[in-house]
Short mmCIF file of C-alpha atoms in Angstrom, two decimals:
data_model
loop_
_atom_site.label_atom_id
_atom_site.label_comp_id
_atom_site.label_asym_id
_atom_site.label_seq_id
_atom_site.Cartn_x
_atom_site.Cartn_y
_atom_site.Cartn_z
CA MET V 95 24.44 37.02 3.76
CA HIS V 96 23.24 33.61 4.91
CA SER V 97 22.60 32.67 8.49
CA VAL V 98 24.93 30.07 9.98
CA ASN V 99 22.13 27.51 10.36
CA ALA V 100 20.29 28.11 7.09
CA PRO V 101 21.30 25.91 4.13
CA SER V 102 22.70 27.64 1.09
CA PRO V 103 20.36 28.07 -1.89
CA SER V 104 22.19 25.35 -3.83
CA VAL V 105 21.82 22.90 -0.93
CA ALA V 106 18.11 23.74 -0.66
CA ARG V 107 17.64 23.24 -4.43
CA GLY V 108 19.44 19.90 -4.24
CA ARG V 109 17.24 18.77 -1.37
CA ALA V 110 14.10 19.88 -3.22
CA ALA V 111 15.24 17.98 -6.31
CA ARG V 112 15.86 14.84 -4.24
CA LEU V 113 12.36 15.14 -2.77
CA ALA V 114 10.62 15.62 -6.14
CA VAL V 115 10.14 11.92 -6.90
CA PRO V 116 8.94 10.92 -3.40
CA ALA V 117 6.57 13.91 -3.49
CA GLY V 118 5.26 12.81 -6.89
CA VAL V 119 4.70 9.27 -5.62
CA LEU V 120 2.88 10.65 -2.57
CA ALA V 121 0.67 12.81 -4.80
CA ALA V 122 -0.21 9.84 -7.03
CA VAL V 123 -1.01 7.56 -4.08
CA ALA V 124 -3.00 10.29 -2.32
CA GLY V 125 -4.94 10.89 -5.55
CA ALA V 126 -5.70 7.17 -5.90
CA PHE V 127 -6.84 6.89 -2.28
CA ALA V 128 -8.93 10.07 -2.66
CA TYR V 129 -10.64 8.61 -5.72
CA VAL V 130 -11.35 5.28 -4.01
CA GLY V 131 -12.54 7.17 -0.93
CA THR V 132 -14.96 9.16 -3.09
CA VAL V 133 -16.14 6.44 -5.51
CA ASP V 134 -17.43 3.65 -3.27
CA PRO V 135 -16.26 0.19 -4.42
CA ASN V 136 -19.13 -1.35 -2.42
CA GLU V 137 -21.55 -0.02 -5.06
CA PRO V 138 -21.50 -2.16 -8.22
CA GLY V 139 -20.54 -0.71 -11.56
CA HIS V 140 -17.72 1.63 -10.54
CA TYR V 141 -14.79 -0.76 -10.82
CA PRO V 142 -14.11 -3.88 -12.88
CA VAL V 143 -14.73 -7.23 -11.23
CA CYS V 144 -11.69 -9.36 -10.38
CA PRO V 145 -11.14 -11.62 -13.41
CA LEU V 146 -10.22 -14.61 -11.23
CA LEU V 147 -13.40 -14.18 -9.17
CA ARG V 148 -15.51 -13.75 -12.29
CA LEU V 149 -14.06 -16.80 -14.08
CA THR V 150 -13.61 -19.22 -11.19
CA GLY V 151 -15.53 -17.89 -8.20
CA LEU V 152 -12.27 -17.88 -6.22
CA TYR V 153 -11.01 -14.88 -4.27
CA CYS V 154 -7.48 -13.74 -5.18
CA PRO V 155 -5.23 -12.17 -2.53
CA GLY V 156 -6.19 -8.71 -3.81
CA CYS V 157 -9.97 -9.20 -3.70
CA GLY V 158 -11.41 -6.66 -1.30
CA GLY V 159 -8.39 -4.37 -1.61
CA LEU V 160 -10.42 -1.45 -2.98
CA ARG V 161 -13.05 -1.89 -0.26
CA SER V 162 -10.22 -2.00 2.24
CA ALA V 163 -8.72 1.23 0.88
CA HIS V 164 -12.16 2.88 0.94
CA ALA V 165 -12.59 1.92 4.59
CA VAL V 166 -9.09 3.20 5.46
CA VAL V 167 -9.88 6.56 3.85
CA HIS V 168 -13.04 6.76 5.96
CA GLY V 169 -11.20 5.79 9.14
CA ASP V 170 -12.92 2.42 9.56
CA LEU V 171 -9.95 0.19 10.35
CA LEU V 172 -12.06 -2.82 11.36
CA ALA V 173 -13.93 -2.80 8.04
CA ALA V 174 -10.63 -2.37 6.21
CA LEU V 175 -9.11 -5.37 7.97
CA GLN V 176 -12.22 -7.46 7.30
CA ALA V 177 -12.20 -6.57 3.59
CA ASN V 178 -8.52 -7.48 3.11
CA ALA V 179 -6.14 -7.57 6.07
CA PRO V 180 -2.97 -8.13 3.97
CA ALA V 181 -3.83 -5.01 1.96
CA VAL V 182 -4.00 -2.93 5.16
CA LEU V 183 -0.61 -4.31 6.20
CA GLY V 184 0.64 -3.45 2.71
CA TYR V 185 -0.61 0.14 3.03
CA LEU V 186 1.19 0.44 6.35
CA GLY V 187 4.37 -1.11 4.93
CA CYS V 188 4.34 1.25 1.96
CA ALA V 189 3.84 4.25 4.26
CA VAL V 190 6.82 3.20 6.37
CA LEU V 191 8.95 2.57 3.28
CA TRP V 192 7.97 5.96 1.81
CA THR V 193 8.91 7.69 5.08
CA VAL V 194 12.32 5.98 5.13
CA TRP V 195 12.77 7.02 1.48
CA VAL V 196 12.04 10.68 2.34
CA VAL V 197 14.44 10.65 5.30
CA HIS V 198 17.17 9.21 3.07
CA ALA V 199 16.40 11.78 0.35
CA VAL V 200 16.60 14.69 2.81
CA ARG V 201 19.95 13.42 4.06
CA GLY V 202 21.21 12.92 0.52
CA ARG V 203 21.67 9.18 0.92
CA PRO V 204 20.51 6.68 -1.68
CA LEU V 205 17.90 4.21 -0.51
CA ARG V 206 18.89 0.62 -1.09
CA ILE V 207 16.23 -2.00 -0.54
CA ASP V 208 17.65 -5.48 -0.52
CA PRO V 209 15.34 -7.79 1.39
CA PRO V 210 16.70 -11.25 2.10
CA PRO V 211 15.15 -13.98 -0.05
CA VAL V 212 13.75 -15.70 3.04
CA LEU V 213 11.63 -12.61 3.75
CA LEU V 214 10.25 -12.51 0.21
CA TRP V 215 9.51 -16.24 0.22
CA SER V 216 7.86 -15.93 3.64
CA LEU V 217 5.62 -13.07 2.49
CA GLY V 218 4.71 -15.04 -0.63
CA ALA V 219 3.91 -18.12 1.46
CA LEU V 220 1.73 -16.07 3.83
CA LEU V 221 -0.21 -14.61 0.89
CA LEU V 222 -0.64 -18.09 -0.56
CA VAL V 223 -1.96 -19.43 2.76
CA PHE V 224 -4.28 -16.43 3.07
CA THR V 225 -5.59 -17.03 -0.46
CA VAL V 226 -6.15 -20.75 0.07
CA VAL V 227 -7.81 -20.33 3.48
CA ARG V 228 -10.15 -17.56 2.31
CA ASN V 229 -11.41 -19.90 -0.43
CA LEU V 230 -12.06 -22.89 1.85
CA PRO V 231 -15.47 -23.40 3.47
CA PHE V 232 -14.21 -22.47 6.96
CA GLY V 233 -12.45 -19.35 5.61
CA GLY V 234 -15.64 -17.48 4.81
CA TRP V 235 -14.78 -14.89 7.45
CA LEU V 236 -11.91 -13.79 5.16
CA HIS V 237 -14.22 -13.03 2.22
CA PRO V 238 -14.38 -9.36 1.27
#
């Protein structure tokens, strides 16, 4: 006999099934961060060089992202922000989004993400400004 507060086995199986994909995504992201935390991107030869940087000498918005992730894994938030501040904000945003996804999955509600176009255009514009400024002479402090 089941307790009044305990979910039935079928409800528990349904909840576990709904959490399988978020758990898989978490495992993949944790594995990627563990790898970057172990294999230091500050040492040459471990990762490919950014093709834009190699061909043009210009930093793309992602340049420094691996160094940023490495610093996050090691708890050095200042170094992570210096390597690539938008990446750190992206990590935080993805963590929040994943948490909301899990809460929705536990409650059995589908997650619908429908950001307004103005938000997407604003984020794109901010990344463009970041990219341009980090490649100007006075933007050297934004270099990874």
